[in-house]
Each structure stands twice: as structure tokens, then as C-alpha cells.
Coordinates of C-alpha atoms in Angstrom, one line a residue:
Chain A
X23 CA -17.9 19.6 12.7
X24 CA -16.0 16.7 13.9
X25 CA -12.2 15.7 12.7
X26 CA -11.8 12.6 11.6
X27 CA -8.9 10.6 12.2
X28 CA -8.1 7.2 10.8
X29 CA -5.8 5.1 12.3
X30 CA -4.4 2.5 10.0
X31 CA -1.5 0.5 9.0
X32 CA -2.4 -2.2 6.6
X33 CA 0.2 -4.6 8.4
X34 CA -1.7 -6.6 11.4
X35 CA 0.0 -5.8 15.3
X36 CA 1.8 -3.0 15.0
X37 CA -0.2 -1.0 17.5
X38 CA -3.2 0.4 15.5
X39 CA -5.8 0.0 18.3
X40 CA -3.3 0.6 21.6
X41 CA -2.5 4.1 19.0
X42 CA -6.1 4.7 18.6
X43 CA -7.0 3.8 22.5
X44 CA -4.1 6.2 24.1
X45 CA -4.2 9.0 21.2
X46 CA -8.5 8.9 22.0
X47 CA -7.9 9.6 25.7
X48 CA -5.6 11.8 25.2
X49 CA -7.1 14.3 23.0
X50 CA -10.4 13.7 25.6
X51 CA -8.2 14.3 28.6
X52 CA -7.0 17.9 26.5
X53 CA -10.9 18.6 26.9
X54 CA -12.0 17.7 23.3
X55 CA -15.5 15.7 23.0
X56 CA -14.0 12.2 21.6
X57 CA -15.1 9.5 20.1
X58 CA -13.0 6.4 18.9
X59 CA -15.1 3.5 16.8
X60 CA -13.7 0.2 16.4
X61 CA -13.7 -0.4 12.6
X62 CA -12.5 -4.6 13.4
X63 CA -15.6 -5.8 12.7
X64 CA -14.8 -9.6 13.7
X65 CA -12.1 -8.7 15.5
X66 CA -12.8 -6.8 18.2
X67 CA -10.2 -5.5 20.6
X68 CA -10.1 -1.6 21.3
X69 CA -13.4 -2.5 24.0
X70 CA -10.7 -4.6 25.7
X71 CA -7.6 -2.1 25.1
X72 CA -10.3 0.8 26.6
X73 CA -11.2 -1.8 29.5
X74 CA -15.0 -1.5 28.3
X75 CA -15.9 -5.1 27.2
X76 CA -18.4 -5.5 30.1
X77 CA -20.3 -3.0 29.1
X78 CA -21.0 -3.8 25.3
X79 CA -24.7 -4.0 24.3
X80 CA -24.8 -2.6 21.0
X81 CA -22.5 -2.2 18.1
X82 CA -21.9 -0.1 15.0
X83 CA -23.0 -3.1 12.7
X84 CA -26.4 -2.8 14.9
X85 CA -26.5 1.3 14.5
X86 CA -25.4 0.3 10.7
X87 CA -28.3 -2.3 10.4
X88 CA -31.2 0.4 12.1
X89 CA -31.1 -2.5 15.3
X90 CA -29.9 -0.2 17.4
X91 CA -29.6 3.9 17.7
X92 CA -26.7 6.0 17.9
X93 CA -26.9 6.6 22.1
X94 CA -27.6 3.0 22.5
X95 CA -24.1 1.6 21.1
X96 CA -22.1 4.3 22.4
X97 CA -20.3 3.5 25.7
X98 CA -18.9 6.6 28.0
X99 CA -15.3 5.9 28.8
X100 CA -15.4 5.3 33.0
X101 CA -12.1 7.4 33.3
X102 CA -12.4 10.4 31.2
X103 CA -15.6 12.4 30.8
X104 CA -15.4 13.5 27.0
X105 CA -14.6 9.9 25.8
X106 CA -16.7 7.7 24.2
X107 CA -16.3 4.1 22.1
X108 CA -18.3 2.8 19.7
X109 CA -17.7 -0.6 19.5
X110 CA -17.5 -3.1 16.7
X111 CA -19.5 -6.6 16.2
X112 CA -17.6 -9.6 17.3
X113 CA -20.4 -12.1 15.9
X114 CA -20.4 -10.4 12.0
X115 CA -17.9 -10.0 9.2
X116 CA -16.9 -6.6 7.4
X117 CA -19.5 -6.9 4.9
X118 CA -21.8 -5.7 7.4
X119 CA -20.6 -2.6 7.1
X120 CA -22.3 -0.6 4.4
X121 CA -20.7 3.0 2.6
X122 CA -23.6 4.8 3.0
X123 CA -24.2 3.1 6.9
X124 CA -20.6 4.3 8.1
X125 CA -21.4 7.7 6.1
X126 CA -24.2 8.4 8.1
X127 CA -22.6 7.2 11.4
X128 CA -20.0 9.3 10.7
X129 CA -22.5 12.2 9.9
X130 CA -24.3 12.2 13.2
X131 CA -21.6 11.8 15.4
X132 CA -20.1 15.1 13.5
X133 CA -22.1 17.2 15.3
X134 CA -21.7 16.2 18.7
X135 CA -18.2 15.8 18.6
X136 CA -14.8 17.3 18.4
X137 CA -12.8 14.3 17.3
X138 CA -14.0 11.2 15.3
X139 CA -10.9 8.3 15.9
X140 CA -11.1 5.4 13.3
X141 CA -9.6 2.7 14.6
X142 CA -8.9 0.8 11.4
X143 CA -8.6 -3.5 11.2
X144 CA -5.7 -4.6 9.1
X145 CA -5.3 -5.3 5.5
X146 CA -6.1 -3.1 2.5
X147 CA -9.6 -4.3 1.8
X148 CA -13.5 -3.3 2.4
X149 CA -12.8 -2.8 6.1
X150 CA -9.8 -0.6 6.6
X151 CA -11.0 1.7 2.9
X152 CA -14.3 2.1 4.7
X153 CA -12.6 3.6 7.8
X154 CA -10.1 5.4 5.8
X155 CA -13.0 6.6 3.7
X156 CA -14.5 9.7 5.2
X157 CA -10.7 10.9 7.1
X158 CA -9.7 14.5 7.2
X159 CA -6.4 13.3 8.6
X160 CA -4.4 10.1 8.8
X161 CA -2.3 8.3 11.5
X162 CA -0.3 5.6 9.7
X163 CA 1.2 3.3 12.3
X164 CA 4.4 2.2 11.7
X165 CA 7.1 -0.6 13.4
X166 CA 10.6 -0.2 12.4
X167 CA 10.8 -3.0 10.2
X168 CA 10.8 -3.6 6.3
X169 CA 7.4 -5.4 5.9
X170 CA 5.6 -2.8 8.4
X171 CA 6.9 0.1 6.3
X172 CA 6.2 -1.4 3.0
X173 CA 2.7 -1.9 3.7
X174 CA 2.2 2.0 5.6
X175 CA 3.3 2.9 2.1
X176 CA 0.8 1.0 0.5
X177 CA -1.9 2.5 2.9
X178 CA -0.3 6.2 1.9
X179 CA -0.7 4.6 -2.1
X180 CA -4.7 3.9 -0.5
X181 CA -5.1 6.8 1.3
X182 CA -4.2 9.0 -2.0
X183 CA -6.5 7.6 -3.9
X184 CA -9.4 5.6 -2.4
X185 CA -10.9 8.1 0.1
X186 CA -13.1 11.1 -0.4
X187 CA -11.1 13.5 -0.3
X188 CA -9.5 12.3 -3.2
X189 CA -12.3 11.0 -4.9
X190 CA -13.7 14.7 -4.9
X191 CA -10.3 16.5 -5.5
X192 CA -10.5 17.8 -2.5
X193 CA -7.5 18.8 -0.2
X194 CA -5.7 15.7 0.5
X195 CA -6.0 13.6 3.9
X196 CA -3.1 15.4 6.4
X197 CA -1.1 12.1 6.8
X198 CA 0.9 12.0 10.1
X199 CA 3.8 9.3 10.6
X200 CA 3.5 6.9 14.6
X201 CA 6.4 4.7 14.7
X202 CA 5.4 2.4 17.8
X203 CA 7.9 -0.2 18.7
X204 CA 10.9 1.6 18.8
X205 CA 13.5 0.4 20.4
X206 CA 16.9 2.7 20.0
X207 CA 19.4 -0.2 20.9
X208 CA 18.1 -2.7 18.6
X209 CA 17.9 0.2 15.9
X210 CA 21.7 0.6 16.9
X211 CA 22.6 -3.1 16.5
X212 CA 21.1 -2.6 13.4
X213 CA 18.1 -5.2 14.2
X214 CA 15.8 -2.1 13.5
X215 CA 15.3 0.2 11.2
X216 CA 16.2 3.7 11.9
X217 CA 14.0 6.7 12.5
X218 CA 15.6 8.5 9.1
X219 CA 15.3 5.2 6.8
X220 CA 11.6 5.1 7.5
X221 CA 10.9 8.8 7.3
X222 CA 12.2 9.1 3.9
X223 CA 11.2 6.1 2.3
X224 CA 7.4 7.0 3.8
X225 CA 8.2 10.6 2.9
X226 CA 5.5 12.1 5.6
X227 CA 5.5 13.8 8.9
X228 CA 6.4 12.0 11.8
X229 CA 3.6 12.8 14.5
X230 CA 5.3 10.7 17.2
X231 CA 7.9 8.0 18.3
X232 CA 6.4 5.5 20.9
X233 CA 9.7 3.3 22.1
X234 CA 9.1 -0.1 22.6
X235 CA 8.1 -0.8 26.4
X236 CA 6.4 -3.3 29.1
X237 CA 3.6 -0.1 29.9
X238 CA 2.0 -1.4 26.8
X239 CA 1.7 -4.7 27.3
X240 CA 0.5 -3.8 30.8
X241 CA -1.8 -1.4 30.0
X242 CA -3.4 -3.5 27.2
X243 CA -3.8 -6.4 29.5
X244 CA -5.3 -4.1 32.4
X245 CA -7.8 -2.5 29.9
X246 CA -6.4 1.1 30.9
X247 CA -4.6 3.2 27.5
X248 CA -1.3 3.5 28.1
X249 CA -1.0 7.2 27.7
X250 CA -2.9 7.3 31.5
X251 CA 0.4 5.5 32.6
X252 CA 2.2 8.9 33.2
X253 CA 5.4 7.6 34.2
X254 CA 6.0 5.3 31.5
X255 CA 7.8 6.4 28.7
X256 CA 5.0 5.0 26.2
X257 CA 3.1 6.9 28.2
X258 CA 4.4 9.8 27.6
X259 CA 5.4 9.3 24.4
X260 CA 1.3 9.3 23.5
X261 CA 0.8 12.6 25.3
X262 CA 3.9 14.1 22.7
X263 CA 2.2 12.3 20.6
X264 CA -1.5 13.8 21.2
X265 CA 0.5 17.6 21.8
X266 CA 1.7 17.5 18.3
X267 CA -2.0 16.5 16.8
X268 CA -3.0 19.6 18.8
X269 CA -0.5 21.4 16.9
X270 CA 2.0 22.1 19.4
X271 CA 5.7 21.9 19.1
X272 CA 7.2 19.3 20.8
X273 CA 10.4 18.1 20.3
X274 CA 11.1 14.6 19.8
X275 CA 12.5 11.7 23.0
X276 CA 13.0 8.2 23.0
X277 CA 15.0 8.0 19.7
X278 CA 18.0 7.5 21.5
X279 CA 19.6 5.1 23.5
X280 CA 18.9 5.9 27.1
X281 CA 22.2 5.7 28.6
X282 CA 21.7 4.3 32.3
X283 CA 24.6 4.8 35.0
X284 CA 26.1 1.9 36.5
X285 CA 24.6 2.6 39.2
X286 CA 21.0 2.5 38.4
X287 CA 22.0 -0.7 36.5
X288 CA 22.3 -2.4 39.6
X289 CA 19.5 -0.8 41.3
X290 CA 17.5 -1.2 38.1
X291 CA 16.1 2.2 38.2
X292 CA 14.9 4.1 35.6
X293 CA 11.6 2.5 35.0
X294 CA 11.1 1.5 31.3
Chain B
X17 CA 6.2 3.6 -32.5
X18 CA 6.9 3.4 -36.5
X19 CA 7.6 0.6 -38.9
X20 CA 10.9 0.5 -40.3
X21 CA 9.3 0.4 -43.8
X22 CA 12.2 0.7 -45.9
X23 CA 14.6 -1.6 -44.7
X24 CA 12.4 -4.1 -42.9
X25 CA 9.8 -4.9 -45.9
X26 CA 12.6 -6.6 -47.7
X27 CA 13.4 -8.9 -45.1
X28 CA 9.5 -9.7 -44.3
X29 CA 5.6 -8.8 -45.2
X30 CA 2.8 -8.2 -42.6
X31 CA -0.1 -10.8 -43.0
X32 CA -3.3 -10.5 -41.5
X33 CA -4.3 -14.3 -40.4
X34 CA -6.8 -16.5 -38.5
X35 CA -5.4 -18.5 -36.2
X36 CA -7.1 -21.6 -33.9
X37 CA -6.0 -20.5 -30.7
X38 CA -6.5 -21.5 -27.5
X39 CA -8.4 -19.0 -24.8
X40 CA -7.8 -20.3 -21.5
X41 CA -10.4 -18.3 -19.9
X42 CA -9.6 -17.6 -15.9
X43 CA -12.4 -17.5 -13.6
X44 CA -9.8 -17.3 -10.5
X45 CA -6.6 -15.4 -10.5
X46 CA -4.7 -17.4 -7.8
X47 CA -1.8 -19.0 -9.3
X48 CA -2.0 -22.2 -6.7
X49 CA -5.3 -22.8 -8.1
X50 CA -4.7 -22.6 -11.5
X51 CA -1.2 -25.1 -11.5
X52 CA -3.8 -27.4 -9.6
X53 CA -6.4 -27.9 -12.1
X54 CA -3.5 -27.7 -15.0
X55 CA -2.2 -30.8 -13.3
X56 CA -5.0 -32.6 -12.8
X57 CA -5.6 -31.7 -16.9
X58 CA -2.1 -32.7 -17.9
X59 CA -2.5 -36.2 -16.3
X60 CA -5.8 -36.5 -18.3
X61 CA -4.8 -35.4 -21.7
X62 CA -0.8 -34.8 -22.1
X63 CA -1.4 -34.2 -25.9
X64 CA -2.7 -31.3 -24.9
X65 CA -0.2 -29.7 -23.2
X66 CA 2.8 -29.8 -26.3
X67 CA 3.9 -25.9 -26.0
X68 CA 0.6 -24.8 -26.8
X69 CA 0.0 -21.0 -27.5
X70 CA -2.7 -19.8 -25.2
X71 CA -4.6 -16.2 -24.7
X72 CA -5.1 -15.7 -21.5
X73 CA -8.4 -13.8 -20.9
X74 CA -9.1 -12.1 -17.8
X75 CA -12.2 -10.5 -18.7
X76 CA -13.8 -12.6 -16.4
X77 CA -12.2 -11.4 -13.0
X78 CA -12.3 -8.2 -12.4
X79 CA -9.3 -7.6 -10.5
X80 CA -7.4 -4.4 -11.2
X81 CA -3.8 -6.2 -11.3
X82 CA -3.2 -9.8 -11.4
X83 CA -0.2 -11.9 -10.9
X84 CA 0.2 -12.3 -14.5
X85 CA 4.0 -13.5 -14.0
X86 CA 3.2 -16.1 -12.1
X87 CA 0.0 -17.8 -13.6
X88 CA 2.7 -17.5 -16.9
X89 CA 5.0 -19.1 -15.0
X90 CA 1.9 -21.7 -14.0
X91 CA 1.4 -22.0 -17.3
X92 CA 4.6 -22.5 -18.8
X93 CA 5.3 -25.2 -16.1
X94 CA 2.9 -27.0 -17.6
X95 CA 3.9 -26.5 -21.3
X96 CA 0.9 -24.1 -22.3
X97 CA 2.5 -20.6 -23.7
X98 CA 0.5 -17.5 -23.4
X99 CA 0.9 -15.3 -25.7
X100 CA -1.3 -12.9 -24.9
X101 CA -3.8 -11.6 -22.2
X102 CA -7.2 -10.9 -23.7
X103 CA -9.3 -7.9 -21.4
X104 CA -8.4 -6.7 -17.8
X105 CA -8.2 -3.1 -16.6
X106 CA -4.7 -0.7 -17.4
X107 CA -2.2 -2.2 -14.7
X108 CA -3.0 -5.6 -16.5
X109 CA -2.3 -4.3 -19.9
X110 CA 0.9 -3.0 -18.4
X111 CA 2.1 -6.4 -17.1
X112 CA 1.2 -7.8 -20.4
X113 CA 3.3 -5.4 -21.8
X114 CA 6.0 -5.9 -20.0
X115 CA 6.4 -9.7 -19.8
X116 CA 6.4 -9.3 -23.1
X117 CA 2.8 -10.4 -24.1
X118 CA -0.1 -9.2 -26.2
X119 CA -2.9 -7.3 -25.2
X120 CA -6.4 -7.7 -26.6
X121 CA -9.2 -5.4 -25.8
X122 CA -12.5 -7.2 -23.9
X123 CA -15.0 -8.8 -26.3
X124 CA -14.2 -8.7 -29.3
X125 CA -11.6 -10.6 -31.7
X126 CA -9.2 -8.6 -32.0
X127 CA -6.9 -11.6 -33.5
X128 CA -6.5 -9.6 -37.0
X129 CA -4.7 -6.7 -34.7
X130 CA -1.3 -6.6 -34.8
X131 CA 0.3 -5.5 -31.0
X132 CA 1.3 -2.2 -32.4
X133 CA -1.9 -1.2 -33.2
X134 CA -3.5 -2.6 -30.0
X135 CA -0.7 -0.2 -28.4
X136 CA -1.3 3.4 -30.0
X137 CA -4.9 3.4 -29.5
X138 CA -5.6 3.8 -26.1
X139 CA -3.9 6.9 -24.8
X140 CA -3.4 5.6 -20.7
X141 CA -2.9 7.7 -18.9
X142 CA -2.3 6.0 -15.0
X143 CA -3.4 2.7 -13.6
X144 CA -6.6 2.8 -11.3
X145 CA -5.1 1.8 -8.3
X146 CA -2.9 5.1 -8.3
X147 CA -4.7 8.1 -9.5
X148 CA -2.7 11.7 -8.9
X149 CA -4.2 15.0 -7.9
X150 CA -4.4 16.8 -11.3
X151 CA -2.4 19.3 -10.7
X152 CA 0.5 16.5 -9.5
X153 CA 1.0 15.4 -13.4
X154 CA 1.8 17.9 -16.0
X155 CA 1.5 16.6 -19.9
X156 CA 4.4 17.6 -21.8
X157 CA 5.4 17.4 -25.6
X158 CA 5.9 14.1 -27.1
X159 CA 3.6 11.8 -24.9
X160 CA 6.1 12.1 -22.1
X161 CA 4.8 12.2 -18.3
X162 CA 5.9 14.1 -15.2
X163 CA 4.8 12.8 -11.8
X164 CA 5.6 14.8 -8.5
X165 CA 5.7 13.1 -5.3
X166 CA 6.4 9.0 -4.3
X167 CA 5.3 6.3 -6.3
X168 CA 4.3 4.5 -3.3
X169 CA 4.5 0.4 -3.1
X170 CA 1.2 -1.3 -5.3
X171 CA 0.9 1.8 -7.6
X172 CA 2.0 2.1 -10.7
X173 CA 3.0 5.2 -13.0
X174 CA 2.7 4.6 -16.7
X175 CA 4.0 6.9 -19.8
X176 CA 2.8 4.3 -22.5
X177 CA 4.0 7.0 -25.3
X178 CA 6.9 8.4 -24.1
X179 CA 9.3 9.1 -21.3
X180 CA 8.4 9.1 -17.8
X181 CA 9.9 11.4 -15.2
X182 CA 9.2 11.2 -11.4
X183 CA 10.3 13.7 -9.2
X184 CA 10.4 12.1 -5.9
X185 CA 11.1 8.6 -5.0
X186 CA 9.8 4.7 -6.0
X187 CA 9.1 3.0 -3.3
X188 CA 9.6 -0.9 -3.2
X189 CA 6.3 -2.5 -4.1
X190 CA 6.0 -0.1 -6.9
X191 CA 5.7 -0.3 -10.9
X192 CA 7.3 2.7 -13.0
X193 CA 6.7 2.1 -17.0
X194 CA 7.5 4.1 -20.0
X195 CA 7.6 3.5 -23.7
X196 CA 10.0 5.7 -23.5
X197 CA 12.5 6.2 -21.0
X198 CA 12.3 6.5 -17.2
X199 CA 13.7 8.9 -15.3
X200 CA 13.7 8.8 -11.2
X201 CA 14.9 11.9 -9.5
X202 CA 15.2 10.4 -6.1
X203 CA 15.5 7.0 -4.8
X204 CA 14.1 4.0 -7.1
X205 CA 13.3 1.3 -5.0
X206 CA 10.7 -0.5 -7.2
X207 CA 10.6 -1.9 -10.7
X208 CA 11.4 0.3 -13.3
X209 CA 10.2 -0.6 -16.8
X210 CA 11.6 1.2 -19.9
X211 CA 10.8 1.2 -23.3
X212 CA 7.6 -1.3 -23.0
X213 CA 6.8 -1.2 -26.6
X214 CA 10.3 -2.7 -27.5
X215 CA 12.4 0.4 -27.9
X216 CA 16.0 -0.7 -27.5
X217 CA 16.7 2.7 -27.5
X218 CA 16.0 4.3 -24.1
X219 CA 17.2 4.1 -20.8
X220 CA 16.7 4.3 -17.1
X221 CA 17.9 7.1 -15.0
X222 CA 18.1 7.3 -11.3
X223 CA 19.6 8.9 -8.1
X224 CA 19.8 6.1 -6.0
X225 CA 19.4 2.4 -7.4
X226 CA 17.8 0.0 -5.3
X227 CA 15.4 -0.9 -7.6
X228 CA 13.3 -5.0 -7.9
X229 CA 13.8 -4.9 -10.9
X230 CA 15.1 -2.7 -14.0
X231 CA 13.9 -3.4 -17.8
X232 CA 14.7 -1.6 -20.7
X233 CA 12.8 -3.6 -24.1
X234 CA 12.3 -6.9 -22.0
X235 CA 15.9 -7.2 -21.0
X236 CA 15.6 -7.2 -17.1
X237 CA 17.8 -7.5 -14.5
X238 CA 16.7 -7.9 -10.6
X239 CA 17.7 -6.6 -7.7
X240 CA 19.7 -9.8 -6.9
X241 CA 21.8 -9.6 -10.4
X242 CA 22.8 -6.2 -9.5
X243 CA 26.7 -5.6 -9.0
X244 CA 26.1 -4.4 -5.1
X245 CA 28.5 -1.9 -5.1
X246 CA 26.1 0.1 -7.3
X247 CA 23.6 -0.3 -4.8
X248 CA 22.5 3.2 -3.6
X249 CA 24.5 5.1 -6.2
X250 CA 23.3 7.5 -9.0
X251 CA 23.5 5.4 -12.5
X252 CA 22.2 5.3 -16.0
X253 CA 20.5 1.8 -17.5
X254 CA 20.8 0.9 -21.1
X255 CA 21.5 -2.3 -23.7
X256 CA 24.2 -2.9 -25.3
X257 CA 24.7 -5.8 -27.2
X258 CA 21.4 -6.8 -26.0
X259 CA 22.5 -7.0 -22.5
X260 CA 21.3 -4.5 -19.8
X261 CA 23.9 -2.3 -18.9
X262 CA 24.5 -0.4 -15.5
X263 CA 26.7 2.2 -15.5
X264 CA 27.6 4.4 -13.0
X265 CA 26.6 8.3 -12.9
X266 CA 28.9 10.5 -11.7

């Protein structure tokens, strides 16, 4: 049986697809079978952040819609063997998707997989409760600012109460905190919100701190997930990031200023 | 709550009465929308529009919480007073409520009823978009509520008999209401609503005020009329001289 991850936000840009793309590849590069779907129907993007868009024939709204089977819309990542996408339909809306459609989806893929990634589309409606739906376990994507954390709380409001788990009164959805974005000067200057300020208003478990950096921009623009850029520190921050999922202990970098010497100032080392 | 029988029958008696009322009956809940066609009404008939109580009926949307302060606003911009909100799920009969409206159940009359009736029936328990684990609630005596963990932003948390207690914090973007009062063992960072049936008595209690807004029986204050230096302290909310009251905790 698969775990099934959602990766959600309700606020728009604040890294929900790069999060789903690098965490995807990561856990796939530890040697788990995973699969990352693109929830966006509309909106695609993770096929372009996973540098796959040439190779889209089907989609979930086809598997959904019986156009199309399960093998046939799945697309085997070109870098890492255990990866796969499933991508989402650029031409339709959400209503294509159906309850009972993702259900199933979700259902078959269970058994072939070890991870199920949920790459959720912004907003609190149909789209982003159907990928939240079926999740044993939550990444809420966070930027350190008021109107990002404000609506991860209203996703953690969501996420208590309109999925299965709690729908059955089962054990509640493991939520994990991913502040993306993080950039420890501005957070000094007081431009930012601090690490602390958003851990206790959120109140949950911070699974990772991805400082703000050019590797993402790059790596979204190149098509390759950031986390295979092993010198940046986004990079690296993903692989913490996926370490922690795994259960490991892994202490926590990139919340503080990096002080650089004046020397590598003027050389401008210390790649960002 | 009770009738003051003894004292207040002198003063007044309870009539049961038919009123003509208006039902303005909302098939959209946007606010824009509305003040759009109540313009385009006002310029056709201003007669019309001369303070005239309204019941606004929601039965028709089905929308678990509406903007019900705004369309009021909508409305009394354009000289129509609602009075009361006829249908709509819990978190609408708790805005009612607290703006300081009436509440009438879906289909039926209900126009005999007085509002204190229409508020001991039902016994809510917690708004739809917010359900809690069982086991994160615990009834206690007197109608009063206990809720363990955050109240997080677009839930709301009702005690609609008694007093409300939340251990943990509430988050900005959240509701907190209590017929009783409200107590808020952590930060409060939302709107805090006590004594929603009009009980002068009762008060708000919290750790850490940084809350929207804070009501005790309709008197409210927002964040903005806050003294800042209480901002972030521990302090008690109350009326006195039918003014809300902050006081500090110490």
C-alpha cells in the first residue's frame, strides 16, 4: 500500500509544484517506487517543473474519463528510475475530476507504488479537497508572509475536516510544515516572518526550510527538480527535507544568516 | 436564557403579531452584486427604499457561511434594514446572531417566534466547516464547551448555551462564539464573540490578545480600536457602562 502525500497550500506561488517535483525525486532517488500526479487540472505545470511536457499523451482527466488506461497516462521520469508523473489536462476544468474517478486512480496506483505525491492546484475548492481527499499525510507549503500563513491555516482548518480520514474518524492526516522562500536576512530586517512566528501560529511540525535561491528559478526553467542541483542550498535543503519524510533526524540549515567573509564577498563565492 | 418576569412585565407585555414584511430573497451571496441591483431598484422606486425592515432569506444559496455583514451593510446603504436572516446552515445562524439579527428556521413562518425561542431550540453544537475529532470536545455542565487544539482561520467554534473554553490558540481568520463567555488559553488572534444571546454579563478571557475583533452582547471593538499596548498581553474583556472594557491580566 502506497503513502499518500498531498502537497497543498491554498495560497497560489508559494512553491507547491517545485515542493512536489524535488520532494518526488527525492524520495525516488532514496529507492522508493514514486509517483507524483498533477492535481492543476487547467493549469498544468509540474510536466514543465519535471522537464516532461514533450512527452504528454494522456492525462488523469482521460484515465478519470475511461479515454485512456492507467500505463498509458503515466510518464517514467528520464533521470530517476522509480519516478513517475501523472499528468494533468491542460484543455479541461476541475470538474472533470470526479470523487469516485480520483478514488479509483488512487486505488490502482496503491499497489504498484511506494509513494503517491498530490501535487495540489491552489485555492480551497473542488480541486485542491479532491487531492487532499484520500492523504495519509500532508505537506502544507508555506512562504514567510501573513497572507501565505493565513491561508496554510485554512488548508490545516480543510485538512481536519474535509478529507477521509476525518470523514471516517480515522487517525488524522500527519501534517508536516515546508516553508519555501526563506530568506534569513529579509526575516532579520524584519521584511519576513520568522521561522518561530509561523511555527506557532500553524502549530505543526516543520518538515523542512527551503531558503529562498536562484537554483529554483533555474531548475524550474530547465525542467530539472531542484533537489538534483546538489550544490545549491535549495538543493539540499529538499534532500533534508525528503531525509526527515523518511524519518530521519536531521537538523535544521538555512535559517540563519550565512555570514560571508570579506573575502568571498569580493570573489563572490559561496554559491547561493 | 430566562425572562426577567417579575420586574420586566411591569414595564412591557409580549405580543404575538403579524407583521407585512419584506423577504428579500437572495439568489447570489456576493455583496457587489447585490448593491448593484439595489441601485438600479432604488433609482426605479425610491419610495421603496424608506428604512424598510427586511428578512433576508438565504435558503436559497446554499453556502455554509456568507458575508452577512457586508450584504447588511449593502443593504443599509441603500436604506433597507434587515432584521433578520430567514434559513442558512449553523455558521449563518451564528453571524445572524452576532450582528445582532434574527434567525428564522427554513420554510416555515416562523414570524409568531420570538428570537429567544428560535435560540433554545436547536442545541449546535459546531459549524460544518469545522467539525473536531470526538474525542477533541468534552461536554461539560451547564451547556459550556471545551475545544482542544487551534481554531484555525475560516472555522468557527460555537457554545450557543454556555461558555466556551479553547485550549490552544485562535488563529486570525477564525470565529470563537459563546452565549456564555469565552475563554482562550493561548493566543487569540480571531474574533471572539461573547454572550451572543445578549448576556451583558460575561466576558472574554485570553493569554495573548491579538484578536479581529472582540464582542461581548453586541458591543465590539476591532483590532484597530485596541489600546496597542495591550497588544499581545494576557487580559480580561467585559462592559461596563455599556462600553467594552479591556483590562489587563496580570
Amino acid at each position: 500500500m502506497a503513502k499518500i502525500i498531498v502537497v497543498t497550500s491554498g495560497k497560489g506561488g508559494v512553491g507547491k509544484t517545485t515542493s512536489a517535483a524535488a520532494i518526488a525525486t527525492g524520495l525516488a532517488l532514496r529507492g522508493n517506487k514514486t509517483v507524483v500526479i498533477d492535481f492543476d487540472v487547467g493549469l498544468r505545470n509540474l510536466d514543465l517543473i519535471m522537464g516532461c511536457e514533450r512527452r504528454v499523451v494522456y492525462d488523469l482527466v482521460n484515465v478519470i474519463q475511461g479515454e485512456a488506461g492507467l500505463n498509458q497516462a503515466l510518464i517514467r521520469d528520464k533521470r530517476v528510475d522509480n519516478l513517475h508523473i501523472l499528468p494533468a489536462s491542460q484543455t479541461r476544468d476541475k470538474d472533470a475530476l470526479t470523487a469516485e474517478g480520483v478514488e479509483q486512480v488512487l486505488e490502482s496506483l496503491s499497489s504498484d507504488f511506494d509513494y503517491i505525491l498530490c501535487d495540489s492546484p491552489a485555492g480551497i475548492e473542488r480541486g485542491a479537497q479532491l487531492a487532499m481527499y484520500h492523504a495519509d499525510e500532508a505537506i502544507v507549503v508555506t512562504n514567510p508572509e501573513v497572507s501565505s500563513v493565513r491561508d496554510s491555516d485554512r488548508i490545516l482548518g480543510l485538512l481536519a475536516s474535509k478529507t477521509r480520514r476525518a470523514e471516517n474518524n480515522e487517525t488524522p492526516i500527519k501534517e508536516h510544515l515546508l516553508i519555501t522562500r526563506y530568506n534569513a536576512a529579509r526575516v532579520d530586517d524584519g521584511d519576513m516572518l520568522n521561522l518561530e512566528d509561523i511555527r506557532e501560529i500553524l502549530a505543526i511540525d516543520l518538515i523542512g526550510l527551503i531558503p529562498e535561491s536562484e537554483a529554483v528559478l533555474r531548475a524550474s526553467n530547465q525542467g530539472v527538480p531542484v533537489i538534483h542541483d546538489e550544490d545549491s542550498d535549495a538543493g539540499r535543503a529538499y534532500a533534508d527535507t525528503v531525509s526527515r519524510l523518511l524519518g530521519e533526524d536531521v537538523p535544521l540549515r538555512f535559517h540563519e544568516i550565512q555570514k560571508k567573509s570579506l573575502l568571498s564577498r569580493m570573489f563572490g563565492g559561496g554559491r547561493r | 436564557m430566562s425572562l426577567n418576569l417579575d420586574k420586566a412585565s411591569m414595564a412591557f407585555t409580549f405580543k404575538g403579531g403579524m407583521l407585512p414584511m419584506t423577504v428579500m430573497e437572495l439568489t447570489s451571496a456576493d455583496p457587489e452584486r447585490i448593491r448593484e441591483q439595489l441601485a438600479g431598484k432604488l433609482s426605479q422606486s425610491p419610495a421603496f427604499f424608506q428604512h424598510t425592515p427586511v428578512v433576508l432569506s438565504v435558503e436559497r444559496l446554499d453556502e455554509p457561511h456568507l458575508a452577512l455583514e457586508r450584504i447588511c451593510a449593502v443593504c443599509r446603504a441603500h436604506k433597507l434594514l434587515p432584521v433578520a436572516v430567514r434559513g442558512g446552515q449553523d455558521p449563518v445562524k451564528q453571524s445572524a446572531w452576532a450582528l445582532g439579527l434574527g434567525w428564522f428556521p427554513p420554510n416555515e413562518g416562523g414570524r409568531a417566534r420570538s428570537l429567544e425561542s428560535v435560540a433554545s431550540d436547536e442545541p449546535v453544537s459546531v459549524a460544518p466547516a469545522a467539525p473536531v475529532a470526538p474525542e477533541a470536545t468534552a461536554a461539560v455542565a451547564s451547556g459550556s464547551r471545551i475545544y482542544r487544539g487551534t481554531v484555525r482561520s475560516g472555522q468557527q467554534v460555537t457554545a450557543p448555551d454556555g461558555d466556551l473554553v479553547v485550549i490552544g490558540a485562535v488563529n486570525a481568520g477564525a470565529e470563537v462564539l459563546a452565549a456564555g463567555s469565552v475563554h482562550v488559553y493561548g493566543a487569540l488572534r480571531g474574533r471572539a464573540l461573547a454572550g451572543i444571546h445578549g448576556d451583558a454579563q460575561v466576558g472574554i478571557f485570553c493569554r495573548e490578545l491579538r484578536a479581529e475583533l472582540l464582542s461581548v452582547a453586541g458591543n465590539y471593538k476591532r483590532l484597530e480600536d485596541i489600546d496597542p499596548q495591550l497588544l499581545g498581553t494576557p487580559v480580561q474583556v467585559g462592559l461596563r457602562d455599556a462600553q467594552l472594557e479591556i483590562i489587563a491580566v496580570t
